[in-house]
Tab-separated table of C-alpha atoms and ligand atoms in Angstrom:
chain	number	residue	atom	x	y	z
A	1	MET	CA	89.814	87.900	92.797
A	2	PRO	CA	92.475	90.276	93.385
A	3	LEU	CA	94.079	88.771	96.172
A	4	LEU	CA	95.712	90.477	99.169
A	5	VAL	CA	98.064	88.997	102.335
A	6	MET	CA	97.427	90.886	105.775
A	7	LYS	CA	99.791	89.669	108.651
A	8	PHE	CA	98.947	90.716	112.127
A	9	GLY	CA	102.141	90.150	114.926
A	10	GLY	CA	101.445	88.837	118.003
A	11	THR	CA	100.867	92.447	119.695
A	12	SER	CA	98.301	92.784	116.917
A	13	VAL	CA	95.925	89.982	117.988
A	14	ALA	CA	96.973	90.029	122.189
A	15	ASP	CA	94.075	89.785	123.037
A	16	LEU	CA	90.673	88.652	121.585
A	17	ASP	CA	89.528	92.720	121.875
A	18	ARG	CA	92.638	92.986	119.589
A	19	ILE	CA	91.827	89.627	117.349
A	20	ARG	CA	88.253	91.692	116.885
A	21	ASN	CA	90.294	94.878	115.752
A	22	ALA	CA	92.543	92.738	113.464
A	23	ALA	CA	89.560	90.879	111.805
A	24	ALA	CA	87.687	94.230	111.688
A	25	LYS	CA	91.074	95.244	109.275
A	26	VAL	CA	90.432	91.877	107.471
A	27	LYS	CA	86.291	92.842	106.705
A	28	ALA	CA	87.409	96.090	105.204
A	29	GLU	CA	89.267	94.307	102.615
A	30	VAL	CA	87.064	91.652	102.364
A	31	ASP	CA	83.857	94.266	101.577
A	32	ARG	CA	86.554	96.231	98.830
A	33	GLY	CA	85.974	92.780	96.817
A	34	TYR	CA	89.302	90.991	98.146
A	35	ASP	CA	89.969	87.464	98.812
A	36	VAL	CA	92.404	87.335	102.110
A	37	ILE	CA	95.396	85.505	102.920
A	38	VAL	CA	96.066	86.517	106.802
A	39	ILE	CA	98.691	85.059	108.612
A	40	VAL	CA	99.007	85.336	112.422
A	41	SER	CA	101.665	85.178	114.790
A	42	ALA	CA	101.578	83.908	118.387
A	43	MET	CA	99.387	86.238	121.329
A	44	SER	CA	102.524	88.597	121.992
A	45	GLY	CA	104.495	86.488	125.061
A	46	LYS	CA	103.103	83.528	124.374
A	47	THR	CA	106.348	82.376	122.161
A	48	ASN	CA	109.049	83.119	124.877
A	49	GLU	CA	106.548	81.253	127.347
A	50	LEU	CA	106.650	77.807	125.617
A	51	VAL	CA	110.581	78.032	124.613
A	52	GLY	CA	110.613	78.703	128.721
A	53	TRP	CA	109.029	75.685	129.219
A	54	VAL	CA	110.680	73.652	126.543
A	55	ASN	CA	114.013	74.842	128.149
A	56	GLU	CA	112.888	74.124	131.556
A	57	THR	CA	112.004	70.773	130.799
A	58	SER	CA	115.166	69.556	129.076
A	59	PRO	CA	118.051	71.953	128.274
A	60	LEU	CA	118.897	69.617	125.835
A	61	TYR	CA	115.749	69.472	124.466
A	62	ASP	CA	115.360	67.105	121.072
A	63	ALA	CA	114.061	70.253	118.309
A	64	ARG	CA	111.351	68.329	116.763
A	65	GLU	CA	109.439	68.704	120.393
A	66	TYR	CA	111.050	72.031	120.575
A	67	ASP	CA	109.028	72.756	117.220
A	68	ALA	CA	105.990	70.813	118.624
A	69	VAL	CA	105.335	72.941	121.851
A	70	VAL	CA	106.766	76.232	120.044
A	71	SER	CA	104.519	76.340	117.195
A	72	SER	CA	101.192	75.934	118.895
A	73	GLY	CA	101.060	79.088	119.656
A	74	GLU	CA	99.531	80.072	116.234
A	75	ASN	CA	97.409	77.518	116.174
A	76	VAL	CA	95.170	79.173	118.512
A	77	THR	CA	95.759	82.341	117.254
A	78	ALA	CA	94.794	81.288	113.757
A	79	GLY	CA	91.427	79.202	115.170
A	80	LEU	CA	90.360	82.348	116.848
A	81	MET	CA	90.754	84.905	114.405
A	82	ALA	CA	88.830	82.113	111.854
A	83	LEU	CA	85.699	82.249	114.514
A	84	THR	CA	85.816	85.875	114.906
A	85	LEU	CA	85.867	86.717	111.392
A	86	GLN	CA	82.912	83.965	111.187
A	87	GLU	CA	81.502	85.987	113.978
A	88	MET	CA	81.376	89.092	111.636
A	89	ASP	CA	79.571	86.722	108.937
A	90	VAL	CA	83.004	86.769	106.542
A	91	PRO	CA	83.371	82.744	105.184
A	92	ALA	CA	86.653	81.940	106.875
A	93	ARG	CA	89.014	79.213	107.524
A	94	SER	CA	92.078	78.329	109.390
A	95	TRP	CA	95.072	76.078	108.341
A	96	GLN	CA	97.795	74.726	110.239
A	97	GLY	CA	101.576	74.628	108.183
A	98	TRP	CA	100.835	70.261	107.201
A	99	GLN	CA	97.640	71.837	106.241
A	100	VAL	CA	98.331	73.468	103.587
A	101	PRO	CA	100.414	72.189	103.171
A	102	ILE	CA	103.687	74.411	103.904
A	103	GLN	CA	106.366	72.263	102.948
A	104	THR	CA	110.099	73.641	104.723
A	105	THR	CA	113.202	71.683	104.835
A	106	SER	CA	113.458	69.253	108.032
A	107	ALA	CA	116.234	71.754	109.586
A	108	HIS	CA	114.471	72.608	112.910
A	109	SER	CA	113.685	75.781	114.479
A	110	ALA	CA	115.377	77.302	111.084
A	111	ALA	CA	113.388	75.698	108.716
A	112	ARG	CA	113.306	77.239	105.408
A	113	PHE	CA	110.577	77.022	102.442
A	114	VAL	CA	110.501	74.200	99.757
A	115	ASP	CA	107.035	74.981	98.534
A	116	ILE	CA	103.558	76.237	98.982
A	117	PRO	CA	101.042	74.607	97.082
A	118	ARG	CA	98.284	76.316	95.755
A	119	ALA	CA	95.662	73.876	95.612
A	120	ASN	CA	93.745	73.235	98.769
A	121	LEU	CA	93.409	77.171	99.670
A	122	ASP	CA	92.169	78.019	95.921
A	123	MET	CA	89.707	75.060	96.246
A	124	LYS	CA	88.254	76.843	99.821
A	125	PHE	CA	88.119	79.842	97.502
A	126	ALA	CA	86.234	78.730	94.658
A	127	GLU	CA	83.675	77.343	96.924
A	128	GLY	CA	83.437	80.900	98.342
A	129	PHE	CA	85.615	81.125	101.128
A	130	LYS	CA	87.085	84.662	101.378
A	131	VAL	CA	89.805	84.545	103.981
A	132	ALA	CA	92.693	81.638	104.716
A	133	VAL	CA	93.748	82.232	108.192
A	134	ILE	CA	97.293	80.415	108.037
A	135	ALA	CA	99.208	80.088	111.273
A	136	GLY	CA	102.309	81.635	110.877
A	137	PHE	CA	106.052	80.433	112.019
A	138	GLN	CA	105.791	76.873	111.044
A	139	GLY	CA	105.682	74.389	108.423
A	140	VAL	CA	106.205	70.783	107.760
A	141	SER	CA	108.879	68.466	106.898
A	142	PRO	CA	109.842	66.009	104.440
A	143	GLU	CA	109.478	63.571	107.512
A	144	GLY	CA	106.334	64.348	108.165
A	145	ARG	CA	106.864	66.844	111.278
A	146	ILE	CA	106.077	69.874	112.542
A	147	THR	CA	108.816	72.567	111.700
A	148	THR	CA	108.870	76.171	112.635
A	149	LEU	CA	111.094	79.132	110.621
A	150	GLY	CA	113.286	80.858	113.446
A	151	ARG	CA	111.654	83.837	115.636
A	152	GLY	CA	109.984	86.312	113.715
A	153	GLY	CA	109.484	83.690	111.354
A	154	SER	CA	105.517	84.832	110.606
A	155	ASP	CA	106.913	87.760	108.681
A	156	THR	CA	108.390	85.024	106.028
A	157	THR	CA	105.345	83.112	106.237
A	158	ALA	CA	103.525	86.107	105.005
A	159	VAL	CA	105.868	86.891	102.190
A	160	ALA	CA	106.054	83.263	101.121
A	161	PHE	CA	101.953	83.345	100.873
A	162	ALA	CA	102.084	86.535	99.005
A	163	ALA	CA	105.201	85.241	96.706
A	164	ALA	CA	103.319	81.528	95.621
A	165	PHE	CA	99.518	83.291	95.474
A	166	GLY	CA	100.532	85.933	93.728
A	167	ALA	CA	99.210	88.681	96.004
A	168	GLU	CA	98.599	92.065	95.105
A	169	ARG	CA	100.504	93.346	98.165
A	170	CYS	CA	101.571	92.148	101.837
A	171	ASP	CA	100.754	93.692	104.656
A	172	ILE	CA	102.618	93.885	107.884
A	173	TYR	CA	100.237	95.018	110.505
A	174	THR	CA	102.736	95.691	113.779
A	175	ASP	CA	102.913	97.900	116.846
A	176	VAL	CA	104.555	101.124	114.970
A	177	ASP	CA	103.047	102.789	112.421
A	178	GLY	CA	105.876	102.308	109.829
A	179	ILE	CA	110.068	102.362	108.962
A	180	TYR	CA	111.587	105.576	110.578
A	181	THR	CA	114.301	106.960	109.282
A	182	THR	CA	116.353	106.257	112.936
A	183	ASP	CA	114.357	105.104	116.026
A	184	PRO	CA	112.365	107.598	117.148
A	185	ARG	CA	113.861	106.690	121.479
A	186	ILE	CA	116.915	108.388	119.720
A	187	THR	CA	115.906	111.665	118.067
A	188	SER	CA	112.356	113.072	118.020
A	189	LYS	CA	113.708	114.115	114.217
A	190	ALA	CA	113.070	110.891	112.996
A	191	ARG	CA	110.440	110.843	110.158
A	192	LYS	CA	108.440	108.075	109.234
A	193	LEU	CA	109.486	107.087	105.521
A	194	ASP	CA	107.023	106.638	103.147
A	195	LYS	CA	108.608	104.213	100.841
A	196	ILE	CA	112.164	102.603	100.868
A	197	SER	CA	113.871	100.056	98.813
A	198	PHE	CA	113.956	96.441	99.708
A	199	GLU	CA	117.710	96.644	99.520
A	200	GLU	CA	118.148	99.680	102.524
A	201	MET	CA	115.334	97.991	104.472
A	202	LEU	CA	117.415	94.196	104.105
A	203	GLU	CA	120.339	96.358	105.602
A	204	LEU	CA	118.513	98.577	107.893
A	205	ALA	CA	116.990	94.944	108.844
A	206	SER	CA	120.519	93.326	109.434
A	207	LEU	CA	121.404	95.891	111.648
A	208	GLY	CA	118.552	95.264	114.048
A	209	ALA	CA	115.997	96.889	113.108
A	210	LYS	CA	113.541	94.739	114.587
A	211	VAL	CA	110.125	95.522	112.689
A	212	LEU	CA	110.782	93.028	110.120
A	213	GLN	CA	112.619	89.145	110.081
A	214	THR	CA	115.792	89.503	107.844
A	215	ARG	CA	114.747	86.444	105.579
A	216	SER	CA	111.139	87.977	104.957
A	217	VAL	CA	112.881	90.824	103.350
A	218	GLU	CA	114.931	89.310	101.459
A	219	LEU	CA	112.471	86.743	100.135
A	220	ALA	CA	109.978	89.932	99.553
A	221	MET	CA	113.319	91.498	97.268
A	222	ARG	CA	114.128	87.677	95.333
A	223	TYR	CA	109.839	87.443	94.216
A	224	LYS	CA	109.187	91.511	94.198
A	225	VAL	CA	106.565	91.293	96.540
A	226	ARG	CA	105.520	94.924	97.580
A	227	LEU	CA	105.411	94.647	101.427
A	228	ARG	CA	103.502	97.450	103.509
A	229	VAL	CA	104.296	97.964	107.500
A	230	LEU	CA	101.640	99.827	109.310
A	231	SER	CA	100.520	99.668	112.372
A	232	SER	CA	96.961	98.078	113.543
A	233	PHE	CA	96.064	100.423	115.990
A	234	ASP	CA	95.339	103.031	113.714
A	235	GLU	CA	92.708	103.780	111.373
A	236	THR	CA	94.515	102.782	108.062
A	237	ASP	CA	93.961	103.400	104.115
A	238	GLU	CA	95.833	102.931	100.871
A	239	GLN	CA	98.119	105.523	102.101
A	240	SER	CA	99.315	104.227	105.543
A	241	GLY	CA	102.621	102.638	106.710
A	242	THR	CA	105.551	102.071	104.682
A	243	LEU	CA	106.079	100.389	101.619
A	244	VAL	CA	109.019	98.390	100.844
A	245	CYS	CA	109.344	98.073	97.427
A	246	ASP	CA	111.881	97.947	94.479
A	247	GLU	CA	113.578	101.319	93.733
A	248	ASP	CA	112.291	101.626	90.172
A	249	GLU	CA	109.214	102.196	92.089
A	250	ILE	CA	110.930	105.035	94.259
A	251	MET	CA	110.846	108.397	92.539
A	252	GLU	CA	113.197	110.644	94.534
A	253	SER	CA	115.437	109.266	96.960
A	254	LYS	CA	117.989	111.111	99.367
A	255	VAL	CA	121.323	110.245	99.363
A	256	VAL	CA	120.978	108.818	102.728
A	257	SER	CA	117.654	107.232	103.709
A	258	GLY	CA	118.591	105.950	107.429
A	259	VAL	CA	121.169	105.156	110.275
A	260	ALA	CA	120.921	102.187	112.035
A	261	TYR	CA	122.821	101.370	114.872
A	262	SER	CA	123.759	98.509	117.257
A	263	ARG	CA	124.422	98.996	121.003
A	264	GLU	CA	126.258	95.846	122.431
A	265	GLU	CA	129.334	95.452	120.020
A	266	ALA	CA	133.188	94.642	121.005
A	267	LYS	CA	136.185	95.022	119.238
A	268	LEU	CA	138.943	92.791	119.272
A	269	THR	CA	142.561	92.935	117.865
A	270	LEU	CA	145.092	89.647	117.561
A	271	VAL	CA	148.329	91.291	118.136
A	272	THR	CA	151.439	90.378	116.127
A	273	VAL	CA	149.974	87.628	114.045
A	274	GLU	CA	151.956	86.305	110.920
A	275	ASP	CA	151.451	87.901	107.929
A	276	ARG	CA	151.031	85.097	105.395
A	277	PRO	CA	149.098	83.428	102.918
A	278	GLY	CA	146.070	81.697	104.707
A	279	ILE	CA	146.345	83.790	108.096
A	280	ALA	CA	143.011	85.172	107.476
A	281	ALA	CA	141.567	81.674	107.200
A	282	ALA	CA	143.476	80.268	109.970
A	283	ILE	CA	141.473	83.278	112.210
A	284	PHE	CA	137.992	83.037	111.091
A	285	GLY	CA	137.608	79.729	110.297
A	286	PRO	CA	137.500	78.801	113.909
A	287	LEU	CA	135.880	81.885	114.910
A	288	ALA	CA	132.868	81.070	112.125
A	289	ASP	CA	132.875	77.329	112.950
A	290	SER	CA	132.028	78.987	116.931
A	291	GLY	CA	128.769	80.500	115.667
A	292	VAL	CA	131.043	83.996	116.529
A	293	ASN	CA	129.237	86.777	113.626
A	294	VAL	CA	132.278	88.741	112.992
A	295	ASP	CA	130.965	91.806	111.190
A	296	MET	CA	134.373	94.361	110.709
A	297	ILE	CA	137.395	92.982	109.903
A	298	VAL	CA	140.736	95.514	109.687
A	299	GLN	CA	144.247	94.083	108.909
A	300	ASN	CA	146.479	96.285	109.889
A	301	ILE	CA	149.843	97.373	107.955
A	302	SER	CA	152.594	94.845	108.004
A	303	GLU	CA	155.853	95.065	109.876
A	304	LYS	CA	158.985	93.319	110.833
A	305	ALA	CA	158.767	91.115	113.591
A	306	GLN	CA	161.639	92.308	116.237
A	307	GLY	CA	164.937	90.550	115.208
A	308	SER	CA	163.483	88.891	112.528
A	309	ASP	CA	162.633	89.383	108.801
A	310	LYS	CA	159.244	87.456	108.820
A	311	PRO	CA	156.142	89.876	108.337
A	312	VAL	CA	153.646	90.635	111.158
A	313	THR	CA	150.539	92.494	111.441
A	314	ASP	CA	147.839	92.841	113.687
A	315	MET	CA	144.241	91.804	113.144
A	316	THR	CA	140.937	93.649	114.311
A	317	PHE	CA	137.394	92.227	114.244
A	318	SER	CA	133.937	93.409	115.384
A	319	CYS	CA	131.194	91.038	117.270
A	320	PRO	CA	128.365	91.222	119.369
A	321	VAL	CA	129.346	91.495	122.919
A	322	ASP	CA	128.107	88.272	124.245
A	323	GLN	CA	129.736	85.847	121.983
A	324	VAL	CA	133.068	87.481	122.891
A	325	ALA	CA	133.831	84.410	125.205
A	326	ARG	CA	133.136	82.477	122.769
A	327	ALA	CA	135.755	84.106	120.216
A	328	ARG	CA	138.506	84.070	122.958
A	329	LYS	CA	138.159	80.016	123.088
A	330	ALA	CA	138.185	79.676	119.274
A	331	LEU	CA	141.235	81.607	119.188
A	332	GLU	CA	142.947	80.331	121.957
A	333	ALA	CA	142.268	76.706	120.480
A	334	ALA	CA	143.660	77.666	117.223
A	335	ARG	CA	146.494	78.545	119.038
A	336	ASP	CA	147.093	76.045	121.586
A	337	ALA	CA	146.694	73.820	118.018
A	338	GLY	CA	149.603	75.435	116.462
A	339	HIS	CA	147.695	76.713	113.635
A	340	ILE	CA	147.903	80.317	114.421
A	341	ASN	CA	150.129	82.277	116.956
A	342	TYR	CA	149.827	85.955	118.448
A	343	ASP	CA	150.843	87.960	121.601
A	344	THR	CA	147.921	88.889	123.297
A	345	LEU	CA	144.041	89.581	121.904
A	346	GLU	CA	142.704	92.776	123.307
A	347	VAL	CA	139.493	93.333	123.963
A	348	ASP	CA	137.128	96.380	123.875
A	349	GLU	CA	133.589	95.563	125.007
A	350	ASP	CA	132.207	99.181	125.237
A	351	ALA	CA	131.858	99.669	121.708
A	352	ALA	CA	128.510	100.211	119.448
A	353	LYS	CA	128.046	100.274	115.572
A	354	VAL	CA	126.408	103.251	114.182
A	355	SER	CA	125.967	102.798	110.010
A	356	VAL	CA	123.988	104.904	107.209
A	357	VAL	CA	122.023	103.255	104.380
A	358	GLY	CA	121.028	104.921	101.372
A	359	ILE	CA	121.213	103.527	97.663
A	360	GLY	CA	121.924	107.029	96.719
A	361	MET	CA	125.391	106.351	97.867
A	362	ARG	CA	125.913	104.210	94.553
A	363	SER	CA	125.716	107.501	92.368
A	364	HIS	CA	126.647	110.031	94.914
A	365	ALA	CA	130.623	110.463	95.780
A	366	GLY	CA	131.558	111.969	99.228
A	367	VAL	CA	129.145	110.078	101.680
A	368	ALA	CA	131.870	109.192	103.411
A	369	ALA	CA	133.585	112.030	104.126
A	370	ARG	CA	130.536	114.086	105.181
A	371	MET	CA	129.760	111.254	107.681
A	372	PHE	CA	133.026	111.434	109.010
A	373	ARG	CA	132.955	115.436	109.226
A	374	ALA	CA	129.731	114.762	111.202
A	375	LEU	CA	131.357	112.974	113.623
A	376	ALA	CA	134.426	114.699	113.591
A	377	ALA	CA	132.897	118.100	114.715
A	378	ASP	CA	131.493	116.304	118.029
A	379	GLY	CA	134.494	115.102	118.888
A	380	VAL	CA	133.450	111.239	118.179
A	381	ASN	CA	136.579	108.947	117.519
A	382	ILE	CA	136.075	106.241	114.901
A	383	LYS	CA	137.585	102.958	115.950
A	384	VAL	CA	136.830	100.788	112.608
A	385	ILE	CA	135.229	101.679	109.240
A	386	ALA	CA	133.910	99.485	106.834
A	387	THR	CA	131.719	100.031	103.701
A	388	SER	CA	129.478	98.417	101.610
A	389	GLU	CA	127.961	99.467	98.194
A	390	ILE	CA	125.017	101.236	100.131
A	391	LYS	CA	126.533	101.281	103.687
A	392	ILE	CA	128.823	102.879	105.998
A	393	SER	CA	129.724	101.906	108.953
A	394	VAL	CA	131.682	103.009	111.825
A	395	LEU	CA	132.418	100.878	115.054
A	396	ILE	CA	132.961	104.038	118.042
A	397	ASP	CA	132.909	104.140	121.876
A	398	ARG	CA	129.368	103.493	123.269
A	399	LYS	CA	128.911	106.198	125.303
A	400	TYR	CA	128.885	108.040	122.127
A	401	MET	CA	125.980	106.358	120.487
A	402	GLU	CA	123.477	108.589	120.769
A	403	LEU	CA	125.067	111.934	120.171
A	404	ALA	CA	126.338	109.770	116.707
A	405	VAL	CA	122.769	108.738	115.494
A	406	GLN	CA	121.554	112.492	116.656
A	407	ALA	CA	124.853	114.407	114.488
A	408	LEU	CA	124.393	111.759	111.572
A	409	HIS	CA	120.718	112.026	111.137
A	410	ASP	CA	121.309	116.154	111.225
A	411	ALA	CA	123.985	116.187	108.683
A	412	PHE	CA	122.212	114.205	106.059
A	413	GLU	CA	118.899	116.554	106.683
A	414	LEU	CA	117.071	113.191	107.348
A	415	ASP	CA	114.003	115.091	108.908
A	416	LYS	CA	113.390	116.902	105.613
A	417	ALA	CA	111.511	115.029	103.164
A	418	GLY	CA	112.465	114.126	99.437
B	1	LIG	N1	106.107	83.776	117.536
B	1	LIG	C1	106.598	83.802	116.943
B	1	LIG	C2	107.799	84.300	117.287
B	1	LIG	O1	107.734	85.162	118.376
B	1	LIG	C3	106.932	84.386	115.416
B	1	LIG	C4	106.507	85.569	114.964
B	1	LIG	O2	105.767	86.082	115.591
B	1	LIG	O3	106.743	85.708	114.108
B	1	LIG	O4	109.413	84.546	117.360
B	2	MG	MG1	107.959	89.755	114.455
C-alpha cells in the first residue's frame, strides 16, 4: 500500500474544529488509497505555556522533567486526532513516542533520533488500520525516559517517519501556503515557489525562515525525502504548496531563488589584536564555549604595532544581538586570563543581515557584483560580506534592511517565474 506522511503544525490543530478540518484532509488521502502516518504538534501556544509552567516551578529545572511536561501537548492532539478520524469511520490509532518506540539519544530537550523500528506500526496497518497518528516532537531515551527534539521538532519527526517507512511524500501542513521568494510582509512582489532544492531550503531555514525546523531539512536532504509545505486552511490538491526536493527534479532554476534576512544582528570588532598563529582559535574558542553563535568573520589587513615590529590586526565578527553581552564577557575573560590581547571592543548593535540564496550561483559568475550594484544604487553601505557556494550574505545597517530586501528581490527579478 502506498504510504504518505502528513504533519499538522500547531495552528492546524489549534482547536477541535481545526482538528476536524485536518482529519478531513487525512480521510481524503485514505479514500485515494493511501495508508497515512499523521504527525501532530501541540495546539498552538500550548508548548509555550508548558515551558512557562516549568520555568515558574523550577528555574534550574531537571531536564528530564522538562521533557516529561513539555512533550505532553502532543499527546493530547494525537489522541484527539485519532478520535476525530474514528468518528469519520477511518480506522485510526494514536501512538506516543515510547509506544512506537521512537528511540532517541538522551540529550534532553535537544534529543536526536537513533532508530524508529517499523514492526509495531506495520502490524497495525496489516490488521487493517489505515492511519497511525504519532505525537510529534518526542521520543524515548535509552534509559526509558521521555525526550523532546528541540522547538519545532515535529517537522523532524515527520521527516524521520517518512524516511523510515519509505513514504511517497511528506506533507507539512501549516498556516502559510508554501515557501516564498522572500517574506511577503516585506514586499508584495514575493512569489510562491513551486519547487525549491533541499540545499536552498536548508540555507533559508538556517537563515531564519521559520516554516521548517532546520534539522528536518537536513534529514530530508540526507534521505531524499520529498517534502511538501502547504496550507491546512486552503482547499489542497496534488499541485498545492511548495515541493522541497532534489535539485535534479527542478528543471529550470534561476540564479537566485530567494532573499532571506535576519533583523537582529550585531557587529563586533576587536581592535589591535596580535596577528600570530593561534589567535583566531584563542578568540573564537571561548566564544563558542559560551554559546555565542558567531556567523560572519573578517580578519583585517595586518600592520605593525606602533613602536614595535609585532604584526597586529583587527578582527570583526557578527552574532545575534541578544548574545552581545555573553560575547563581551567571554572576550574580557580571555583577555584577563592572558589568552588574548586587544585595545578595544567596538560593538555595533544596529545591524541586519541580508542574504541571497540559489544553486544557480554555482554555475553563474557575477552574482555578487549584481548584488552589490543593487545595494549601491539604493545607497546601502555594506559592513561585512560572507559567501558560500550557494549564498551571499551582507551585513548592513538595520534601518535599510527592508529596502535592501526589496532592491535585491527586484535586481534578481524574483517576482517573475522561471
Ligand atoms: N510543539 C512543539 C513546539 O512548539 C513542537 C512543534 O510544534 O514542532 O516547539
Ligand atoms: Mg513548526
